[in-house]
Short mmCIF file of C-alpha atoms in Angstrom, two decimals:
data_model
loop_
_atom_site.label_atom_id
_atom_site.label_comp_id
_atom_site.label_asym_id
_atom_site.label_seq_id
_atom_site.Cartn_x
_atom_site.Cartn_y
_atom_site.Cartn_z
CA MET B 1 -9.50 17.23 37.23
CA LEU B 2 -11.61 17.52 40.42
CA ALA B 3 -9.70 20.47 41.95
CA SER B 4 -11.92 23.11 40.47
CA TYR B 5 -14.90 22.18 42.64
CA THR B 6 -13.76 19.93 45.53
CA ALA B 7 -12.49 22.85 47.63
CA SER B 8 -15.34 25.19 46.81
CA SER B 9 -17.94 26.21 49.38
CA LEU B 10 -20.31 27.35 46.62
CA LEU B 11 -21.74 23.92 45.97
CA SER B 12 -24.40 22.10 47.88
CA GLU B 13 -23.81 18.59 49.15
CA GLU B 14 -26.05 17.21 46.47
CA GLN B 15 -24.25 19.10 43.68
CA ARG B 16 -20.89 17.99 44.99
CA ALA B 17 -22.08 14.31 45.30
CA PHE B 18 -23.40 14.18 41.71
CA LEU B 19 -20.25 15.84 40.39
CA ASP B 20 -18.20 13.22 42.24
CA GLU B 21 -20.32 10.50 40.61
CA VAL B 22 -19.79 11.99 37.14
CA ALA B 23 -16.06 12.46 37.74
CA VAL B 24 -15.60 8.79 38.76
CA SER B 25 -17.62 7.60 35.66
CA PHE B 26 -15.36 9.58 33.35
CA THR B 27 -12.04 8.71 35.02
CA VAL B 28 -9.83 6.43 32.82
CA SER B 29 -7.13 4.68 34.84
CA ASP B 30 -3.58 4.21 33.57
CA GLU B 31 -4.21 0.49 33.44
CA THR B 32 -7.28 0.97 31.24
CA LEU B 33 -5.33 3.28 28.86
CA ASN B 34 -2.52 0.76 28.47
CA THR B 35 -5.22 -1.87 27.63
CA ILE B 36 -6.63 0.48 25.00
CA VAL B 37 -3.20 0.96 23.49
CA THR B 38 -2.75 -2.79 23.25
CA ARG B 39 -6.18 -3.44 21.77
CA ALA B 40 -5.91 -0.62 19.25
CA HIS B 41 -2.48 -1.78 18.23
CA ALA B 42 -3.75 -5.29 17.61
CA GLU B 43 -6.69 -3.94 15.60
CA LEU B 44 -4.37 -1.95 13.36
CA TYR B 45 -2.45 -5.20 12.62
CA ARG B 46 -5.67 -7.08 11.99
CA GLY B 47 -6.92 -4.47 9.51
CA LEU B 48 -3.85 -5.11 7.31
CA ALA B 49 -4.24 -8.87 7.25
CA ARG B 50 -5.85 -10.97 4.58
CA SER B 51 -9.46 -12.02 5.25
CA ASP B 52 -9.17 -15.63 6.51
CA GLY B 53 -12.72 -16.22 7.61
CA GLY B 54 -12.05 -15.10 11.16
CA ARG B 55 -13.26 -11.88 12.82
CA ALA B 56 -12.83 -9.01 10.41
CA SER B 57 -11.13 -5.89 11.75
CA GLU B 58 -13.42 -2.95 12.59
CA LEU B 59 -10.77 -0.72 10.98
CA PRO B 60 -10.77 -0.86 7.13
CA MET B 61 -7.12 0.25 6.92
CA SER B 62 -7.50 1.42 3.37
CA PRO B 63 -4.14 1.77 1.49
CA THR B 64 -3.45 4.57 -0.95
CA PHE B 65 -0.47 4.60 -3.23
CA VAL B 66 1.31 8.02 -3.17
CA ARG B 67 3.56 9.09 -5.94
CA GLN B 68 5.87 12.05 -5.68
CA ALA B 69 5.72 14.43 -8.68
CA SER B 70 8.94 14.24 -10.66
CA ASN B 71 9.21 17.90 -11.63
CA LEU B 72 7.40 20.77 -9.83
CA ALA B 73 9.47 23.58 -11.35
CA ASN B 74 7.33 26.56 -12.45
CA ARG B 75 4.21 24.60 -12.15
CA VAL B 76 0.76 25.37 -10.66
CA SER B 77 -1.30 22.79 -8.83
CA LEU B 78 -4.85 22.92 -7.56
CA GLY B 79 -6.50 21.39 -4.57
CA MET B 80 -10.14 21.04 -3.55
CA ALA B 81 -11.25 20.07 -0.02
CA ILE B 82 -14.91 19.10 0.52
CA GLU B 83 -16.19 19.11 4.10
CA ALA B 84 -18.17 16.17 5.35
CA SER B 85 -21.22 18.36 5.70
CA GLY B 86 -20.72 19.80 2.21
CA ARG B 87 -21.22 23.31 3.64
CA ARG B 88 -17.76 24.45 2.68
CA ILE B 89 -15.67 23.78 -0.36
CA ARG B 90 -12.14 25.02 -0.16
CA ILE B 91 -10.11 25.62 -3.34
CA GLY B 92 -6.46 26.35 -3.28
CA SER B 93 -3.54 26.79 -5.69
CA VAL B 94 0.17 26.33 -5.12
CA HIS B 95 2.70 28.03 -7.38
CA PHE B 96 6.23 26.51 -7.48
CA ASP B 97 9.35 28.38 -8.45
CA ALA B 98 12.14 27.24 -10.83
CA SER B 99 13.69 25.14 -8.00
CA GLY B 100 10.43 23.36 -7.17
CA ALA B 101 9.94 25.25 -3.93
CA VAL B 102 6.56 26.83 -2.98
CA LYS B 103 6.54 30.36 -4.35
CA HIS B 104 3.06 31.45 -3.25
CA LYS B 105 -0.43 30.09 -2.56
CA HIS B 106 -4.06 31.23 -2.91
CA THR B 107 -7.05 29.91 -1.07
CA GLN B 108 -10.82 30.62 -1.34
CA VAL B 109 -13.73 29.10 0.54
CA PHE B 110 -17.12 28.61 -1.01
CA SER B 111 -20.38 27.89 0.85
CA PRO B 112 -22.97 26.08 -1.27
CA PRO B 113 -26.61 27.26 -1.00
CA GLN B 114 -28.79 24.89 1.01
CA SER B 115 -30.63 23.99 -2.14
CA GLU B 116 -27.47 22.42 -3.57
CA LEU B 117 -27.11 20.26 -0.47
CA SER B 118 -30.67 19.01 -0.24
CA THR B 119 -31.33 18.02 -3.88
CA ALA B 120 -29.79 15.59 -6.34
CA GLN B 121 -26.11 14.67 -6.00
CA ALA B 122 -25.48 15.93 -9.57
CA ARG B 123 -26.31 19.48 -8.56
CA PHE B 124 -23.71 19.44 -5.75
CA PHE B 125 -21.00 18.23 -8.09
CA ASP B 126 -22.00 20.86 -10.70
CA TYR B 127 -21.70 23.45 -7.91
CA ALA B 128 -18.21 22.12 -7.09
CA ALA B 129 -17.25 22.64 -10.76
CA TYR B 130 -18.69 26.20 -10.56
CA CYS B 131 -16.38 26.86 -7.55
CA VAL B 132 -13.41 25.75 -9.60
CA ARG B 133 -14.41 28.06 -12.49
CA GLU B 134 -14.84 31.01 -10.18
CA PHE B 135 -11.44 30.31 -8.55
CA LEU B 136 -9.65 30.07 -11.91
CA GLN B 137 -11.16 33.33 -13.13
CA GLN B 138 -10.55 35.27 -9.94
CA HIS B 139 -6.89 34.24 -9.82
CA ASN B 140 -6.25 34.50 -13.53
CA LEU B 141 -5.35 30.83 -13.93
CA GLU B 142 -7.06 30.16 -17.22
CA HIS B 143 -4.41 29.92 -19.87
CA ALA B 144 -4.92 28.61 -23.42
CA GLY B 145 -3.71 25.07 -23.84
CA VAL B 146 -2.82 24.59 -20.11
CA CYS B 147 -4.67 21.93 -18.13
CA LEU B 148 -4.01 22.16 -14.40
CA PRO B 149 -3.81 19.17 -12.11
CA LEU B 150 -6.49 19.10 -9.34
CA GLY B 151 -6.19 16.92 -6.22
CA VAL B 152 -9.44 16.39 -4.31
CA THR B 153 -9.94 15.52 -0.67
CA ILE B 154 -13.19 14.78 1.11
CA GLY B 155 -14.03 14.48 4.78
CA LEU B 156 -16.01 11.22 4.45
CA PRO B 157 -14.99 7.57 4.62
CA VAL B 158 -14.06 6.36 1.13
CA HIS B 159 -12.94 3.26 -0.77
CA THR B 160 -10.21 4.21 -3.27
CA GLY B 161 -9.68 2.32 -6.52
CA LYS B 162 -7.59 2.73 -9.59
CA GLY B 163 -7.00 6.27 -10.95
CA VAL B 164 -9.55 8.68 -9.50
CA GLN B 165 -12.09 5.94 -8.59
CA CYS B 166 -13.20 6.83 -5.10
CA SER B 167 -16.54 5.88 -3.54
CA VAL B 168 -18.06 7.15 -0.32
CA SER B 169 -18.54 4.12 1.90
CA GLU B 170 -20.79 5.60 4.63
CA THR B 171 -22.45 8.77 5.86
CA ALA B 172 -20.66 8.97 9.20
CA LYS B 173 -21.61 12.14 10.98
CA GLU B 174 -24.74 13.85 12.21
CA ASP B 175 -24.71 16.55 9.50
CA SER B 176 -22.87 14.68 6.76
CA LEU B 177 -23.67 15.27 3.13
CA ASP B 178 -25.42 12.15 1.80
CA LEU B 179 -23.04 10.92 -0.85
CA CYS B 180 -23.06 7.29 0.31
CA GLY B 181 -22.27 4.99 -2.60
CA SER B 182 -21.35 7.91 -4.89
CA ASN B 183 -18.21 7.66 -6.99
CA VAL B 184 -16.84 11.06 -6.10
CA GLY B 185 -13.94 10.86 -8.60
CA ARG B 186 -16.07 10.01 -11.55
CA ARG B 187 -18.85 12.42 -10.69
CA LEU B 188 -16.42 15.27 -10.29
CA CYS B 189 -14.70 14.42 -13.62
CA ASP B 190 -18.07 14.45 -15.40
CA ALA B 191 -18.98 17.82 -13.83
CA MET B 192 -15.61 19.37 -14.91
CA LEU B 193 -16.07 18.05 -18.47
CA ARG B 194 -19.66 19.48 -18.63
CA GLY B 195 -18.19 22.84 -17.56
CA HIS B 196 -15.36 22.63 -20.06
CA LEU B 197 -12.92 23.43 -17.29
CA PRO B 198 -9.11 23.29 -18.01
CA VAL B 199 -8.38 20.94 -15.12
CA HIS B 200 -7.74 17.20 -14.84
CA ILE B 201 -8.36 15.39 -11.48
CA THR B 202 -5.27 13.51 -10.41
CA SER B 203 -6.53 12.00 -7.17
CA VAL B 204 -9.45 11.75 -4.71
CA THR B 205 -8.65 10.79 -1.15
CA ASN B 206 -9.98 11.09 2.36
CA ASN B 207 -8.81 14.28 4.02
CA VAL B 208 -6.55 12.57 6.55
CA VAL B 209 -4.49 10.98 3.69
CA SER B 210 -4.12 14.43 2.19
CA ALA B 211 -3.03 15.72 5.57
CA LEU B 212 -0.45 12.99 5.83
CA VAL B 213 0.95 13.68 2.33
CA ALA B 214 1.11 17.46 3.12
CA ALA B 215 2.92 16.73 6.35
CA ARG B 216 5.48 14.57 4.52
CA PHE B 217 6.02 17.31 1.95
CA GLN B 218 6.87 19.77 4.81
CA ASP B 219 8.78 17.18 6.89
CA PRO B 220 10.35 14.04 5.37
CA GLY B 221 10.18 12.43 8.79
CA ALA B 222 6.39 12.72 9.12
CA CYS B 223 4.89 9.20 9.45
CA VAL B 224 1.54 9.78 11.18
CA ALA B 225 -1.19 12.36 10.69
CA ALA B 226 -4.30 12.67 12.81
CA THR B 227 -7.17 15.07 12.45
CA PHE B 228 -9.57 16.00 15.21
CA ASN B 229 -12.54 17.75 13.63
CA HIS B 230 -16.28 16.98 13.62
CA GLY B 231 -14.93 13.44 13.20
CA VAL B 232 -11.68 11.79 14.09
CA ASN B 233 -9.30 9.95 11.84
CA ALA B 234 -5.62 9.11 11.34
CA ALA B 235 -3.36 7.86 8.58
CA TYR B 236 0.22 6.65 8.54
CA PHE B 237 2.89 5.38 6.12
CA GLU B 238 3.25 1.61 6.12
CA ARG B 239 5.77 -0.65 4.29
CA LEU B 240 3.93 -2.32 1.51
CA GLY B 241 5.38 -5.63 2.61
CA ASN B 242 3.45 -5.28 5.88
CA VAL B 243 0.03 -4.98 4.10
CA GLU B 244 -0.82 -8.62 3.73
CA LYS B 245 -4.05 -8.00 1.87
CA LEU B 246 -2.05 -6.21 -0.86
CA HIS B 247 0.74 -8.78 -1.39
CA SER B 248 1.46 -9.19 -5.01
CA ALA B 249 4.57 -9.87 -7.10
CA GLU B 250 4.08 -6.64 -8.97
CA HIS B 251 4.50 -4.54 -5.82
CA ASN B 252 7.77 -3.57 -4.19
CA ALA B 253 7.55 -4.75 -0.62
CA ALA B 254 9.95 -2.03 0.51
CA SER B 255 7.89 0.84 -0.83
CA GLU B 256 5.37 2.77 1.25
CA VAL B 257 1.65 3.30 1.11
CA ALA B 258 -0.50 5.73 3.01
CA VAL B 259 -2.98 3.83 5.17
CA ASN B 260 -6.30 5.47 6.08
CA THR B 261 -7.16 3.72 9.34
CA GLU B 262 -10.67 5.23 10.03
CA ILE B 263 -9.61 5.10 13.62
CA GLY B 264 -12.86 6.71 14.68
CA ARG B 265 -14.52 3.33 14.36
CA PHE B 266 -12.27 1.75 17.03
CA GLY B 267 -14.15 0.20 19.92
CA SER B 268 -17.42 -0.31 18.09
CA ALA B 269 -17.26 -4.08 17.94
CA GLY B 270 -16.58 -4.76 21.63
CA ASN B 271 -16.01 -3.26 25.01
CA ALA B 272 -12.55 -1.84 24.32
CA LEU B 273 -13.61 1.66 25.43
CA PRO B 274 -15.02 2.70 28.79
CA LEU B 275 -18.56 4.05 28.24
CA THR B 276 -20.73 5.94 30.63
CA MET B 277 -24.53 6.13 30.58
CA TRP B 278 -24.19 9.59 29.00
CA ASP B 279 -22.02 8.14 26.22
CA ARG B 280 -24.64 5.47 25.54
CA ARG B 281 -27.36 8.06 25.43
CA VAL B 282 -25.52 10.15 22.81
CA ASP B 283 -24.79 7.01 20.78
CA ARG B 284 -28.44 5.81 20.96
CA GLU B 285 -29.78 9.10 19.71
CA SER B 286 -27.16 9.64 17.02
CA ARG B 287 -27.60 9.18 13.30
CA ASN B 288 -25.43 6.00 13.37
CA PRO B 289 -25.95 4.07 16.63
CA ARG B 290 -23.41 1.42 17.70
CA THR B 291 -20.78 2.62 15.27
CA ARG B 292 -17.74 4.93 15.41
CA ALA B 293 -17.39 4.46 19.15
CA LEU B 294 -14.10 6.34 19.61
CA GLU B 295 -15.30 9.24 17.53
CA LYS B 296 -18.28 9.77 19.79
CA LEU B 297 -16.00 10.05 22.83
CA VAL B 298 -13.45 12.50 21.49
CA ALA B 299 -14.64 14.38 18.38
CA ASP B 300 -15.75 17.98 18.19
CA GLN B 301 -19.13 16.79 16.95
CA TYR B 302 -19.93 15.02 20.18
CA LEU B 303 -17.97 16.49 23.14
CA GLY B 304 -20.42 19.36 23.52
CA GLU B 305 -23.36 17.05 23.28
CA ILE B 306 -21.96 14.88 26.07
CA VAL B 307 -21.60 18.02 28.27
CA ARG B 308 -25.11 19.08 27.35
CA SER B 309 -26.50 15.63 28.33
CA LEU B 310 -24.83 16.04 31.73
CA ILE B 311 -26.20 19.53 32.16
CA THR B 312 -29.77 18.37 31.47
CA ASP B 313 -29.34 15.63 34.11
CA PHE B 314 -28.30 18.30 36.62
CA ILE B 315 -31.37 20.31 35.60
CA ASP B 316 -33.70 17.30 36.02
CA ARG B 317 -32.29 16.74 39.51
CA GLN B 318 -32.90 20.40 40.32
CA LEU B 319 -29.20 20.93 40.90
CA LEU B 320 -28.65 23.60 38.20
CA PHE B 321 -30.21 26.96 37.40
CA ALA B 322 -33.03 28.79 39.12
CA PRO B 323 -36.60 27.42 39.16
CA ASN B 324 -38.63 28.42 36.10
CA CYS B 325 -35.42 29.19 34.23
CA PRO B 326 -35.85 29.02 30.40
CA VAL B 327 -34.15 25.75 29.54
CA GLN B 328 -35.74 25.03 26.22
CA ALA B 329 -32.72 26.03 24.21
CA ILE B 330 -30.21 24.00 26.21
CA SER B 331 -32.57 21.05 26.00
CA SER B 332 -32.27 20.85 22.18
CA ALA B 333 -29.83 18.25 20.89
CA TYR B 334 -26.43 19.53 19.82
CA SER B 335 -27.22 23.06 21.01
CA PHE B 336 -24.13 23.13 23.29
CA HIS B 337 -21.27 23.31 20.79
CA SER B 338 -17.83 21.88 21.69
CA ALA B 339 -16.43 25.34 20.79
CA TYR B 340 -17.99 26.65 24.02
CA MET B 341 -15.87 24.36 26.13
CA ALA B 342 -12.46 26.02 25.66
CA PRO B 343 -13.43 29.55 26.82
CA ILE B 344 -15.30 27.96 29.78
CA ILE B 345 -12.36 25.82 30.85
CA GLU B 346 -9.93 28.74 30.36
CA ASP B 347 -12.10 31.14 32.47
CA GLU B 348 -9.87 31.86 35.49
CA SER B 349 -11.87 34.88 36.76
CA ALA B 350 -13.00 34.79 40.36
CA ASP B 351 -16.70 34.83 39.32
CA LEU B 352 -16.39 32.77 36.10
CA VAL B 353 -17.88 35.64 34.14
CA THR B 354 -17.26 33.94 30.80
CA VAL B 355 -19.51 31.03 31.72
CA ASP B 356 -22.33 33.45 32.70
CA ALA B 357 -21.96 35.63 29.61
CA LEU B 358 -21.97 32.65 27.30
CA PHE B 359 -25.10 31.04 28.73
CA ALA B 360 -26.93 34.41 28.84
CA ALA B 361 -26.08 35.08 25.14
CA GLU B 362 -26.60 31.61 23.73
CA PHE B 363 -29.38 30.12 25.94
CA GLY B 364 -31.01 33.10 27.76
CA ILE B 365 -29.94 31.67 31.11
CA ARG B 366 -28.37 33.63 33.93
CA CYS B 367 -26.06 31.44 36.01
CA SER B 368 -25.42 31.57 39.74
CA PRO B 369 -21.82 31.27 40.91
CA ALA B 370 -22.57 27.64 41.80
CA ASP B 371 -24.11 27.04 38.31
CA ARG B 372 -20.96 28.41 36.69
CA LEU B 373 -18.69 26.17 38.71
CA VAL B 374 -20.70 23.09 37.90
CA ILE B 375 -20.70 23.85 34.16
CA ARG B 376 -16.94 24.45 34.07
CA SER B 377 -16.28 21.29 36.02
CA LEU B 378 -18.38 19.19 33.59
CA CYS B 379 -16.43 20.67 30.62
CA GLU B 380 -13.11 19.87 32.39
CA ILE B 381 -14.12 16.27 33.14
CA VAL B 382 -15.34 15.51 29.62
CA ALA B 383 -12.28 17.19 28.00
CA ALA B 384 -9.84 15.45 30.27
CA ARG B 385 -11.14 12.06 29.38
CA ALA B 386 -11.17 12.87 25.61
CA ALA B 387 -7.48 13.89 25.87
CA ARG B 388 -6.46 10.63 27.59
CA LEU B 389 -8.39 8.46 25.18
CA SER B 390 -7.01 10.31 22.16
CA GLY B 391 -3.49 10.01 23.56
CA ALA B 392 -3.87 6.27 23.94
CA VAL B 393 -5.03 5.76 20.34
CA LEU B 394 -2.19 8.02 19.06
CA ALA B 395 0.27 5.94 21.07
CA ALA B 396 -1.01 2.82 19.33
CA LEU B 397 -0.60 4.49 15.95
CA VAL B 398 2.99 5.54 16.73
CA LEU B 399 3.84 2.03 17.84
CA LYS B 400 2.44 0.67 14.57
CA ALA B 401 4.20 3.25 12.43
CA SER B 402 7.58 2.60 14.18
CA THR B 403 7.58 -1.11 13.40
CA ASP B 404 10.82 -0.62 11.43
CA ASN B 405 12.45 1.33 14.35
CA ARG B 406 12.26 4.63 12.55
CA VAL B 407 11.74 7.97 14.23
CA VAL B 408 8.04 8.85 14.06
CA ASN B 409 7.01 12.45 13.54
CA VAL B 410 3.31 13.00 14.22
CA ALA B 411 1.22 15.78 12.62
CA LEU B 412 -1.81 16.69 14.70
CA GLY B 413 -4.50 19.13 13.48
CA GLY B 414 -8.10 19.93 13.32
CA VAL B 415 -10.62 22.44 14.58
CA LEU B 416 -10.88 20.75 18.00
CA PHE B 417 -7.18 21.44 18.72
CA ASP B 418 -7.30 24.86 17.03
CA ILE B 419 -9.85 26.11 19.51
CA ASN B 420 -8.62 24.24 22.61
CA GLN B 421 -4.90 24.44 23.26
CA LYS B 422 -5.19 22.71 26.66
CA LEU B 423 -6.84 19.65 25.04
CA LEU B 424 -3.98 19.46 22.54
CA ASP B 425 -1.39 19.75 25.35
CA ASP B 426 -3.12 17.12 27.43
CA THR B 427 -3.52 14.76 24.50
CA THR B 428 0.18 14.90 23.52
CA ALA B 429 1.14 14.53 27.25
CA ALA B 430 -0.99 11.35 27.54
CA MET B 431 0.57 9.92 24.39
CA GLU B 432 4.10 10.63 25.47
CA GLN B 433 3.45 9.13 28.92
CA LEU B 434 2.09 5.96 27.42
CA LEU B 435 5.07 5.65 25.05
CA GLN B 436 7.61 6.01 27.90
CA THR B 437 7.57 2.24 28.47
CA HIS B 438 8.29 1.62 24.77
CA PRO B 439 11.66 2.16 23.06
CA LYS B 440 10.16 4.32 20.29
CA GLN B 441 11.01 7.85 19.25
CA VAL B 442 8.28 10.32 18.59
CA GLN B 443 7.91 14.00 17.79
CA THR B 444 4.60 15.91 17.57
CA LYS B 445 4.05 18.89 15.38
#
């Protein structure tokens, strides 16, 4: 992690010393990682237990019953995915052939006007119904007497109930749509009825549960799904008999339920995660201080902000950029996006021209060769820690999912990995390293 700057003669002694201080602060030892695996694993177990008056788990571990459709032959099913910010609604259709295999698919993305996001909740759900109508008309899916099934997924923490009852439990992220307390299933059903749309909502789930179900459809061995987007979450299939808080004579203990862990909350109730002063600063200034600790160390929403906080400290120490350089833009919160990190880390040119070009275009700052090296080193340091922490939590999930000694296939996805292949590779490498001491079988996809 330190090789990119330790041998360079470009840096002053002061720059090198502060980079060393940062690197040490962000280093997570193997011993610490193993401790995180142990504590996360214990928290996953605690979240499934009955409430007995002791310390409640910081992970809700919400179970969702998943039923496989009995006959998909020659059917059409719809899906709606609502981003946490509400800024994109994705509608899709899947057409099955006579054997029940996927024949073809259509997808369309809608972007609600800002007015629909900043006014009453009812207007947002009416806009969602409008998106469905537009999709049906554009793809010629309106047929007399045919009511199409629609599964809905949303990128917010939810409590699921019977049928399509599904309420948003918190507004988790910096730019989340404010639907806290709203029964998404009921509000969407009402909007579809008002629009006289030929659809019936069959389910409303958190997006990671939908990702898990989709992974199982493609691969019967898929047991864990994790998404690394603006937020971080994971779900896995659990034997119903292991979910103590759901024990009932009417349930088959051998059957499976999908468990939404809300793993991004891990570490919020104690000192399970190693935090630096820069992490505490980002947490303190966030929309939801002292919550979702893991998410704030590894998610796309926050990685860039951690790097930006480090950059501004270098600026304040007069260790970065020329005097009188225009730093107003880089001083604005969340102005340095995590998407910038991948091209900076991957810049292997002698002069790190990508770093200079990016800062000139986005912030109006021309970088010296030393500036470019400092910035890339900071991105590498923050990304390397995120990969190791993510790998540790994934290892805990694999251990929990493999309780019955089954082979565990893991589906990983999300915009963070889509734009940063090295982060994905380092995350899976960390997970596999931590699992080497355990007799579990795992495959990542």
